[in-house]
Amino acid sequence: MITRAFRLAQERYSRQFHTLFSNEVNEALSNKKPILALESTIITHGLPNPQNYELAQTVETICRNNGVAPATMAVMRGSPCIGLTREQLLELSNESTSNIKISRRDMAAAIQQKLTGGTTVSGTMILAHQNNIPVFATGGIGGVHRGGEDTMDVSADLTELGRTPVAVVCAGVKSILDIAKTLEYLETQGVTVATFGKTRDFPAFFTAKSGLLSHTNVESAKDAAEMIHVNRTLNLGSGIVIAVPIPEEYAADGLEIENAIQLALREATDAQISGNAITPFILQRVSELTSGRSLNTNLALVRNNVLVGSQIAVELNRIEHKSREQRATHNFDHSLSGDRILVVGAVNVDILCTKHEDTGAGKDLARGEVQHVMGGVARNVAECLTRQNMKSTLISVVGDDKLGKLALDCCDEIGMDTRKISTILDSSTPVAQLLLKGGDVLEGICNFSCHEHIKTKLISEADVAGCRYVIVDCDTPLETGIHIAQLCQKHCVPLVLEPTAPLKFKQFYDAGLLSMVSLLSPNATELAAISDDLAISNHSKLLNAIPQEFSQILPQMVQCLSMMSQQTDSRSVLTTIGKNGVLYCCQSSGDQLQVYHLPKAPVSPQIKSTSGAGDSFLGGFLAASCKGGSVEECLKMGTYCAFRSLESFDTIDSDIGDEELAGVTINSWEKLGWNVNVLYDGQFSFAS
């Protein structure tokens, strides 16, 4: 079983077969950096060697110099490639190899038959769109051939533009084609055609003016990017042509070439050459008439288009980054001003296994259920906060693998702020495989080495300053935890420490980190991990006031409280104690101590998994706190969120943000006598 968020993220990758990504493109996709798609038929069929290889290297360098990852597309031995290595470029540029042209028509056959070839405008658009690369630069697009009304010779580029939402930056259409009919065909396909410049003059590749007009014009890369963004936002499903006129310095050469084209066209008419024979004849004659100078101008046009395409890709990336920020903060409109919460720690993919039938060792696999869910304590808490309309930022890491991309997509699907989640090259996304029985975790196997990359450099003073809370889980490396704690002390920001697991908590405790913590949220097992190190005082006054069942755990909580940060207005310990509910100890001022107990919910949950329940409790508690809730309201909201988590295989239930449902549920529990008990409220000597 795959949960909904995991399934939605996976859809993108299930279509990719054995798609290969260059390291450069993979990193850019993972970190949402600008990418420019580039075709490869210009390498395989458009230019002679070595000019084809030299141009391929040149245009990729232009991209990089403008802060853009070049994604030259091709199919190599049946694998779609998004970004090519130097060796792959050399192979494609070798004229002795049997490379084919790959358009939409050819894609499936080329992949199935393990062929190698260059992708046309159409083929490149398909691969770009499938991999969320919205801008593509090339020389020129195909069009309606002269006499196309009789031969039906129409480039597949035009129909692709009508159904694939990728912006194609090009020098227009060569005048060897029927430009007027090409523009009419694009209009029929619903394709926006925009001239890049101050006028609507549509360029004819070698000349800035074809005598025809584009539908509109864009005067800058920013204008073009804004149009592309709107097209994507509206989900129109069609592409955009950004037609770039020939640069001024090549205009004279371009005019000479255009004159040669017109002469070749007249010669073709006089010789009664028609149909499919026209284009090869004209190309050959133009090359002869210009003594090969058309090639240099052609190369210059391609370089210029890639430059403009790179600039547009950068602007579009900036616009969509801002749009993602706005989406990430859309849910926070009702949160209190200044209540930004920073969460630092683990992002995991959890595999939950529940065994139903044991077939016996060595006989067969055990029968049961397997669920894939998102996990990681920090990620869980951040999701819980996000779903409750809180402004939270998660700082974490994932590997540069498919699970990492899935994790990021899952977080995006939820609406979490993922800007500070880094992708670590040559690393595997953390995975935990947990064996459940009755919903409880019996044991697990994990690979969390990626967490070591949550380095101090990922957290700056600007990240911490002004936060309502900073939450750190103990999957964070100790050095980084100390760094964050020091920043919290410097900026007087309350630090919340989530122990995560007993052994990890012990490391943080031994390092003295408790002295900088304002809120500690261990469960009873995690608290027991440090009990031998706690110098428990004889708190007879406290012990006389509390029920016997809390006589062991409460002194431990109070002792931790005495060791915690004195810098903030209050310090508190929040401990879940299983079937006995939750205990909350708080020192609000001086030696004033409050101890609260909230029993478990009066209704038993239908437990599917306990994984994430504690994280849900903490997220619900803090969200209610930020909204001005009383201690009782915070404890009840935390319990409600944990209850919902227990009834879901997802670590955080998707409905916890439904305030009306939460209110109705909590109110119904209160009618059953579910209320907070104040076990102690008075002066207390922490030194005794």
Short mmCIF file of N, CA and C in Angstrom, two decimals, residues 2 232 286 323 380 560 588:
data_model
loop_
_atom_site.label_atom_id
_atom_site.label_comp_id
_atom_site.label_asym_id
_atom_site.label_seq_id
_atom_site.Cartn_x
_atom_site.Cartn_y
_atom_site.Cartn_z
N ILE A 2 0.55 2.21 -0.85
CA ILE A 2 1.30 3.46 -0.91
C ILE A 2 0.35 4.59 -0.55
N ARG A 232 1.74 28.30 -17.77
CA ARG A 232 1.85 27.09 -16.94
C ARG A 232 0.81 27.10 -15.83
N VAL A 286 21.75 27.30 -51.47
CA VAL A 286 22.13 28.40 -50.56
C VAL A 286 23.56 28.22 -50.09
N SER A 323 6.71 32.16 -6.43
CA SER A 323 5.37 31.56 -6.40
C SER A 323 5.31 30.42 -5.40
N ASN A 380 8.02 15.26 10.29
CA ASN A 380 6.68 15.02 10.82
C ASN A 380 6.15 16.24 11.57
N CYS A 560 15.20 17.46 35.14
CA CYS A 560 15.56 17.99 33.82
C CYS A 560 15.24 19.48 33.75
N SER A 588 7.42 28.82 35.31
CA SER A 588 7.06 30.05 34.61
C SER A 588 7.85 31.25 35.08
#
